[in-house]
């Protein structure tokens, strides 16, 4: 079955090579971020562990480490921090990392994929109290969360390289300038489970 999966991956790569236009510019030139809809299983409240420094854009409130509680009520989102107290209540919230470097921190939250670490920035909105979470993540960091789960960190490096090219080509075709997100985090698009620093091969 592993040989069949590798063969299927090679076929996908060949098809993507035909679909993605070639040029002398890098394949992701002009694309800095991809917006990923996280599957939150209709959560109305989320407890999120913070590692690093972030800013809540609407209130210009900065916080470092600790725990965030994000709650939806109707179309209102409320955010509080374990040491900073209530940060904001409003129709939507954007949380941005102070430093987008891979090693500068992440938010740890429970999604349909389990409790996972997510790099990048975040937007939270609510409808009927149910939270919608969009992870706006640098494109290369998005691939960290896809390659290790579409394949496995234990796969040979050459296979992981091939998978990263396939994942990149697919996601580039999904990026758009409209809507609230570009791509989902399930197998309907590509499995995306955030960042695992122990996945050194990935």
PDB file of C-alpha atoms in Angstrom:
ATOM      1  CA  UNK A   1       0.000   0.000   0.000  1.00  0.00           C
ATOM      2  CA  UNK A   2       2.908   2.357   0.621  1.00  0.00           C
ATOM      3  CA  UNK A   3       4.118   1.849  -2.964  1.00  0.00           C
ATOM      4  CA  UNK A   4       0.603   2.627  -4.232  1.00  0.00           C
ATOM      5  CA  UNK A   5       0.482   5.807  -2.167  1.00  0.00           C
ATOM      6  CA  UNK A   6       3.857   6.920  -3.494  1.00  0.00           C
ATOM      7  CA  UNK A   7       2.711   6.213  -7.040  1.00  0.00           C
ATOM      8  CA  UNK A   8      -0.482   8.220  -6.457  1.00  0.00           C
ATOM      9  CA  UNK A   9       1.591  11.118  -5.097  1.00  0.00           C
ATOM     10  CA  UNK A  10       3.796  11.099  -8.194  1.00  0.00           C
ATOM     11  CA  UNK A  11       0.712  11.150 -10.440  1.00  0.00           C
ATOM     12  CA  UNK A  12      -0.643  14.156  -8.480  1.00  0.00           C
ATOM     13  CA  UNK A  13       2.701  15.924  -8.889  1.00  0.00           C
ATOM     14  CA  UNK A  14       2.673  15.385 -12.622  1.00  0.00           C
ATOM     15  CA  UNK A  15      -0.884  16.708 -12.899  1.00  0.00           C
ATOM     16  CA  UNK A  16      -0.028  19.759 -10.798  1.00  0.00           C
ATOM     17  CA  UNK A  17       3.001  20.454 -12.970  1.00  0.00           C
ATOM     18  CA  UNK A  18       0.602  20.761 -15.883  1.00  0.00           C
ATOM     19  CA  UNK A  19      -1.814  23.031 -13.964  1.00  0.00           C
ATOM     20  CA  UNK A  20       0.546  25.479 -12.247  1.00  0.00           C
ATOM     21  CA  UNK A  21       1.935  28.110 -14.630  1.00  0.00           C
ATOM     22  CA  UNK A  22       5.697  28.346 -14.855  1.00  0.00           C
ATOM     23  CA  UNK A  23       7.682  31.562 -14.753  1.00  0.00           C
ATOM     24  CA  UNK A  24      11.088  32.803 -13.685  1.00  0.00           C
ATOM     25  CA  UNK A  25       9.551  34.211 -10.462  1.00  0.00           C
ATOM     26  CA  UNK A  26       9.221  32.051  -7.331  1.00  0.00           C
ATOM     27  CA  UNK A  27       5.998  30.030  -7.323  1.00  0.00           C
ATOM     28  CA  UNK A  28       4.644  31.940  -4.337  1.00  0.00           C
ATOM     29  CA  UNK A  29       5.788  35.427  -5.381  1.00  0.00           C
ATOM     30  CA  UNK A  30       3.239  37.974  -4.243  1.00  0.00           C
ATOM     31  CA  UNK A  31       1.592  35.458  -1.892  1.00  0.00           C
ATOM     32  CA  UNK A  32       2.662  35.904   1.686  1.00  0.00           C
ATOM     33  CA  UNK A  33      -0.188  34.312   3.609  1.00  0.00           C
ATOM     34  CA  UNK A  34      -2.857  31.659   3.251  1.00  0.00           C
ATOM     35  CA  UNK A  35      -6.102  31.866   5.238  1.00  0.00           C
ATOM     36  CA  UNK A  36      -7.119  28.514   6.729  1.00  0.00           C
ATOM     37  CA  UNK A  37     -10.555  27.819   8.210  1.00  0.00           C
ATOM     38  CA  UNK A  38      -9.971  25.785  11.371  1.00  0.00           C
ATOM     39  CA  UNK A  39     -12.532  23.112  12.275  1.00  0.00           C
ATOM     40  CA  UNK A  40     -13.706  24.050  15.769  1.00  0.00           C
ATOM     41  CA  UNK A  41     -16.669  21.651  16.047  1.00  0.00           C
ATOM     42  CA  UNK A  42     -19.202  24.464  16.632  1.00  0.00           C
ATOM     43  CA  UNK A  43     -17.386  25.688  19.743  1.00  0.00           C
ATOM     44  CA  UNK A  44     -18.939  28.651  21.535  1.00  0.00           C
ATOM     45  CA  UNK A  45     -15.958  29.104  23.844  1.00  0.00           C
ATOM     46  CA  UNK A  46     -12.267  28.260  23.481  1.00  0.00           C
ATOM     47  CA  UNK A  47      -9.425  28.198  25.977  1.00  0.00           C
ATOM     48  CA  UNK A  48      -6.156  28.952  24.165  1.00  0.00           C
ATOM     49  CA  UNK A  49      -2.622  28.647  25.516  1.00  0.00           C
ATOM     50  CA  UNK A  50      -0.332  31.477  24.396  1.00  0.00           C
ATOM     51  CA  UNK A  51       3.384  31.091  23.788  1.00  0.00           C
ATOM     52  CA  UNK A  52       5.051  34.320  22.686  1.00  0.00           C
ATOM     53  CA  UNK A  53       3.823  37.895  22.254  1.00  0.00           C
ATOM     54  CA  UNK A  54       0.625  38.830  20.423  1.00  0.00           C
ATOM     55  CA  UNK A  55      -1.474  41.944  19.889  1.00  0.00           C
ATOM     56  CA  UNK A  56      -5.255  42.139  19.784  1.00  0.00           C
ATOM     57  CA  UNK A  57      -5.548  44.529  16.846  1.00  0.00           C
ATOM     58  CA  UNK A  58      -8.944  46.116  17.557  1.00  0.00           C
ATOM     59  CA  UNK A  59      -7.910  47.284  21.045  1.00  0.00           C
ATOM     60  CA  UNK A  60      -4.147  47.531  20.448  1.00  0.00           C
ATOM     61  CA  UNK A  61      -3.646  45.372  23.548  1.00  0.00           C
ATOM     62  CA  UNK A  62      -0.436  43.319  23.701  1.00  0.00           C
ATOM     63  CA  UNK A  63      -0.011  40.199  25.818  1.00  0.00           C
ATOM     64  CA  UNK A  64       2.695  37.584  26.305  1.00  0.00           C
ATOM     65  CA  UNK A  65       2.192  33.917  27.226  1.00  0.00           C
ATOM     66  CA  UNK A  66      -0.652  32.954  29.546  1.00  0.00           C
ATOM     67  CA  UNK A  67      -4.122  31.787  28.521  1.00  0.00           C
ATOM     68  CA  UNK A  68      -6.797  33.386  26.350  1.00  0.00           C
ATOM     69  CA  UNK A  69     -10.499  32.703  26.704  1.00  0.00           C
ATOM     70  CA  UNK A  70     -12.499  33.486  23.569  1.00  0.00           C
ATOM     71  CA  UNK A  71     -16.306  33.348  23.800  1.00  0.00           C
ATOM     72  CA  UNK A  72     -19.056  33.863  21.244  1.00  0.00           C
ATOM     73  CA  UNK A  73     -22.497  35.301  22.027  1.00  0.00           C
ATOM     74  CA  UNK A  74     -24.756  36.048  19.078  1.00  0.00           C
ATOM     75  CA  UNK A  75     -22.408  37.879  16.710  1.00  0.00           C
ATOM     76  CA  UNK A  76     -20.220  39.220  19.532  1.00  0.00           C
ATOM     77  CA  UNK A  77     -16.785  37.884  20.435  1.00  0.00           C
ATOM     78  CA  UNK A  78     -15.252  38.460  23.880  1.00  0.00           C
ATOM     79  CA  UNK A  79     -11.578  37.885  24.654  1.00  0.00           C
ATOM     80  CA  UNK A  80      -9.944  37.797  28.081  1.00  0.00           C
ATOM     81  CA  UNK A  81      -6.373  36.982  29.138  1.00  0.00           C
ATOM     82  CA  UNK A  82      -5.257  35.164  32.273  1.00  0.00           C
ATOM     83  CA  UNK A  83      -3.146  38.086  33.531  1.00  0.00           C
ATOM     84  CA  UNK A  84      -4.367  41.070  31.448  1.00  0.00           C
ATOM     85  CA  UNK A  85      -8.072  40.568  32.152  1.00  0.00           C
ATOM     86  CA  UNK A  86     -10.773  41.504  29.652  1.00  0.00           C
ATOM     87  CA  UNK A  87      -9.122  42.564  26.379  1.00  0.00           C
ATOM     88  CA  UNK A  88     -12.027  43.212  24.032  1.00  0.00           C
ATOM     89  CA  UNK A  89     -15.671  42.633  23.194  1.00  0.00           C
ATOM     90  CA  UNK A  90     -16.915  43.306  19.671  1.00  0.00           C
ATOM     91  CA  UNK A  91     -18.134  41.899  16.373  1.00  0.00           C
ATOM     92  CA  UNK A  92     -14.807  40.320  15.452  1.00  0.00           C
ATOM     93  CA  UNK A  93     -11.285  39.955  16.759  1.00  0.00           C
ATOM     94  CA  UNK A  94      -7.878  39.830  15.058  1.00  0.00           C
ATOM     95  CA  UNK A  95      -4.914  38.474  17.023  1.00  0.00           C
ATOM     96  CA  UNK A  96      -1.497  39.085  15.467  1.00  0.00           C
ATOM     97  CA  UNK A  97       1.913  37.755  16.389  1.00  0.00           C
ATOM     98  CA  UNK A  98       4.533  40.372  17.229  1.00  0.00           C
ATOM     99  CA  UNK A  99       7.165  38.264  15.442  1.00  0.00           C
ATOM    100  CA  UNK A 100       6.172  35.853  12.659  1.00  0.00           C
ATOM    101  CA  UNK A 101       9.353  33.768  12.992  1.00  0.00           C
ATOM    102  CA  UNK A 102       8.642  30.054  13.311  1.00  0.00           C
ATOM    103  CA  UNK A 103      10.334  29.939  16.721  1.00  0.00           C
ATOM    104  CA  UNK A 104       8.709  33.078  18.210  1.00  0.00           C
ATOM    105  CA  UNK A 105       5.667  31.290  19.577  1.00  0.00           C
ATOM    106  CA  UNK A 106       2.261  29.855  18.748  1.00  0.00           C
ATOM    107  CA  UNK A 107      -1.273  29.503  20.027  1.00  0.00           C
ATOM    108  CA  UNK A 108      -2.335  26.072  21.266  1.00  0.00           C
ATOM    109  CA  UNK A 109      -6.025  25.310  20.853  1.00  0.00           C
ATOM    110  CA  UNK A 110      -8.395  22.396  20.532  1.00  0.00           C
ATOM    111  CA  UNK A 111      -9.803  21.830  17.052  1.00  0.00           C
ATOM    112  CA  UNK A 112     -11.304  18.801  15.326  1.00  0.00           C
ATOM    113  CA  UNK A 113      -7.684  17.662  14.779  1.00  0.00           C
ATOM    114  CA  UNK A 114      -7.060  17.585  18.550  1.00  0.00           C
ATOM    115  CA  UNK A 115      -5.063  20.007  20.670  1.00  0.00           C
ATOM    116  CA  UNK A 116      -2.605  21.623  18.247  1.00  0.00           C
ATOM    117  CA  UNK A 117      -0.107  24.476  17.924  1.00  0.00           C
ATOM    118  CA  UNK A 118      -0.795  27.117  15.271  1.00  0.00           C
ATOM    119  CA  UNK A 119       1.629  29.693  13.896  1.00  0.00           C
ATOM    120  CA  UNK A 120       0.618  32.974  12.260  1.00  0.00           C
ATOM    121  CA  UNK A 121      -2.265  35.368  12.956  1.00  0.00           C
ATOM    122  CA  UNK A 122      -5.902  34.666  13.799  1.00  0.00           C
ATOM    123  CA  UNK A 123      -9.343  36.131  13.306  1.00  0.00           C
ATOM    124  CA  UNK A 124     -12.356  35.138  15.395  1.00  0.00           C
ATOM    125  CA  UNK A 125     -15.976  35.858  14.553  1.00  0.00           C
ATOM    126  CA  UNK A 126     -19.278  34.473  15.819  1.00  0.00           C
ATOM    127  CA  UNK A 127     -22.683  33.619  14.413  1.00  0.00           C
ATOM    128  CA  UNK A 128     -25.427  32.450  16.789  1.00  0.00           C
ATOM    129  CA  UNK A 129     -22.653  32.245  19.376  1.00  0.00           C
ATOM    130  CA  UNK A 130     -20.636  29.697  17.373  1.00  0.00           C
ATOM    131  CA  UNK A 131     -17.033  30.736  16.806  1.00  0.00           C
ATOM    132  CA  UNK A 132     -15.360  30.797  13.404  1.00  0.00           C
ATOM    133  CA  UNK A 133     -11.554  30.772  13.537  1.00  0.00           C
ATOM    134  CA  UNK A 134      -9.352  31.680  10.571  1.00  0.00           C
ATOM    135  CA  UNK A 135      -5.598  31.055  10.819  1.00  0.00           C
ATOM    136  CA  UNK A 136      -3.810  33.575   8.562  1.00  0.00           C
ATOM    137  CA  UNK A 137      -0.460  31.868   8.310  1.00  0.00           C
ATOM    138  CA  UNK A 138       2.720  32.519   6.310  1.00  0.00           C
ATOM    139  CA  UNK A 139       2.687  30.215   3.319  1.00  0.00           C
ATOM    140  CA  UNK A 140       5.812  28.210   4.225  1.00  0.00           C
ATOM    141  CA  UNK A 141       4.478  27.749   7.771  1.00  0.00           C
ATOM    142  CA  UNK A 142       1.213  26.443   6.345  1.00  0.00           C
ATOM    143  CA  UNK A 143       3.193  23.655   4.690  1.00  0.00           C
ATOM    144  CA  UNK A 144       4.572  22.561   8.085  1.00  0.00           C
ATOM    145  CA  UNK A 145       1.005  21.792   9.093  1.00  0.00           C
ATOM    146  CA  UNK A 146       0.151  19.885   5.918  1.00  0.00           C
ATOM    147  CA  UNK A 147       3.156  17.791   4.861  1.00  0.00           C
ATOM    148  CA  UNK A 148       3.504  15.891   8.155  1.00  0.00           C
ATOM    149  CA  UNK A 149      -0.155  14.858   8.088  1.00  0.00           C
ATOM    150  CA  UNK A 150      -0.774  14.252   4.409  1.00  0.00           C
ATOM    151  CA  UNK A 151       2.259  11.974   4.759  1.00  0.00           C
ATOM    152  CA  UNK A 152       4.246  11.413   7.948  1.00  0.00           C
ATOM    153  CA  UNK A 153       7.392  12.837   9.503  1.00  0.00           C
ATOM    154  CA  UNK A 154       8.921   9.351   9.166  1.00  0.00           C
ATOM    155  CA  UNK A 155       8.681   9.296   5.355  1.00  0.00           C
ATOM    156  CA  UNK A 156      11.923   9.610   3.334  1.00  0.00           C
ATOM    157  CA  UNK A 157      13.019  13.202   2.731  1.00  0.00           C
ATOM    158  CA  UNK A 158      12.558  12.918  -1.037  1.00  0.00           C
ATOM    159  CA  UNK A 159       8.944  11.834  -0.524  1.00  0.00           C
ATOM    160  CA  UNK A 160       8.376  14.781   1.839  1.00  0.00           C
ATOM    161  CA  UNK A 161       9.850  17.147  -0.752  1.00  0.00           C
ATOM    162  CA  UNK A 162       7.464  15.794  -3.375  1.00  0.00           C
ATOM    163  CA  UNK A 163       4.522  16.144  -0.989  1.00  0.00           C
ATOM    164  CA  UNK A 164       5.480  19.730  -0.156  1.00  0.00           C
ATOM    165  CA  UNK A 165       5.482  20.623  -3.866  1.00  0.00           C
ATOM    166  CA  UNK A 166       2.097  18.989  -4.348  1.00  0.00           C
ATOM    167  CA  UNK A 167       0.676  20.747  -1.267  1.00  0.00           C
ATOM    168  CA  UNK A 168       2.094  24.092  -2.352  1.00  0.00           C
ATOM    169  CA  UNK A 169       0.692  23.785  -5.878  1.00  0.00           C
ATOM    170  CA  UNK A 170      -2.754  22.856  -4.571  1.00  0.00           C
ATOM    171  CA  UNK A 171      -2.879  25.708  -2.050  1.00  0.00           C
ATOM    172  CA  UNK A 172      -1.668  28.292  -4.585  1.00  0.00           C
ATOM    173  CA  UNK A 173      -4.655  27.412  -6.750  1.00  0.00           C
ATOM    174  CA  UNK A 174      -7.015  28.007  -3.794  1.00  0.00           C
ATOM    175  CA  UNK A 175      -5.788  31.472  -2.754  1.00  0.00           C
ATOM    176  CA  UNK A 176      -8.271  34.206  -3.605  1.00  0.00           C
ATOM    177  CA  UNK A 177      -8.886  37.869  -2.846  1.00  0.00           C
ATOM    178  CA  UNK A 178     -12.529  37.424  -1.782  1.00  0.00           C
ATOM    179  CA  UNK A 179     -14.227  35.588   1.057  1.00  0.00           C
ATOM    180  CA  UNK A 180     -13.063  35.149   4.632  1.00  0.00           C
ATOM    181  CA  UNK A 181     -10.763  32.176   3.992  1.00  0.00           C
ATOM    182  CA  UNK A 182      -8.912  30.375   1.210  1.00  0.00           C
ATOM    183  CA  UNK A 183      -8.806  26.744   2.275  1.00  0.00           C
ATOM    184  CA  UNK A 184     -10.119  24.355   4.927  1.00  0.00           C
ATOM    185  CA  UNK A 185      -8.106  22.159   7.279  1.00  0.00           C
ATOM    186  CA  UNK A 186      -9.651  18.773   6.408  1.00  0.00           C
ATOM    187  CA  UNK A 187      -9.136  16.191   3.662  1.00  0.00           C
ATOM    188  CA  UNK A 188     -11.790  18.054   1.632  1.00  0.00           C
ATOM    189  CA  UNK A 189      -8.845  20.362   0.839  1.00  0.00           C
ATOM    190  CA  UNK A 190      -5.613  19.325   2.557  1.00  0.00           C
ATOM    191  CA  UNK A 191      -5.236  18.002   6.095  1.00  0.00           C
ATOM    192  CA  UNK A 192      -3.760  20.847   8.170  1.00  0.00           C
ATOM    193  CA  UNK A 193      -2.936  20.281  11.837  1.00  0.00           C
ATOM    194  CA  UNK A 194      -0.687  23.195  12.692  1.00  0.00           C
ATOM    195  CA  UNK A 195       2.933  23.158  13.813  1.00  0.00           C
ATOM    196  CA  UNK A 196       4.748  20.343  15.602  1.00  0.00           C
ATOM    197  CA  UNK A 197       8.341  21.395  16.424  1.00  0.00           C
ATOM    198  CA  UNK A 198       9.331  17.740  16.908  1.00  0.00           C
ATOM    199  CA  UNK A 199       8.726  17.058  13.186  1.00  0.00           C
ATOM    200  CA  UNK A 200      12.309  17.770  12.178  1.00  0.00           C
ATOM    201  CA  UNK A 201      12.119  15.968   8.818  1.00  0.00           C
ATOM    202  CA  UNK A 202       9.122  18.063   7.797  1.00  0.00           C
TER     203      UNK A 202
END
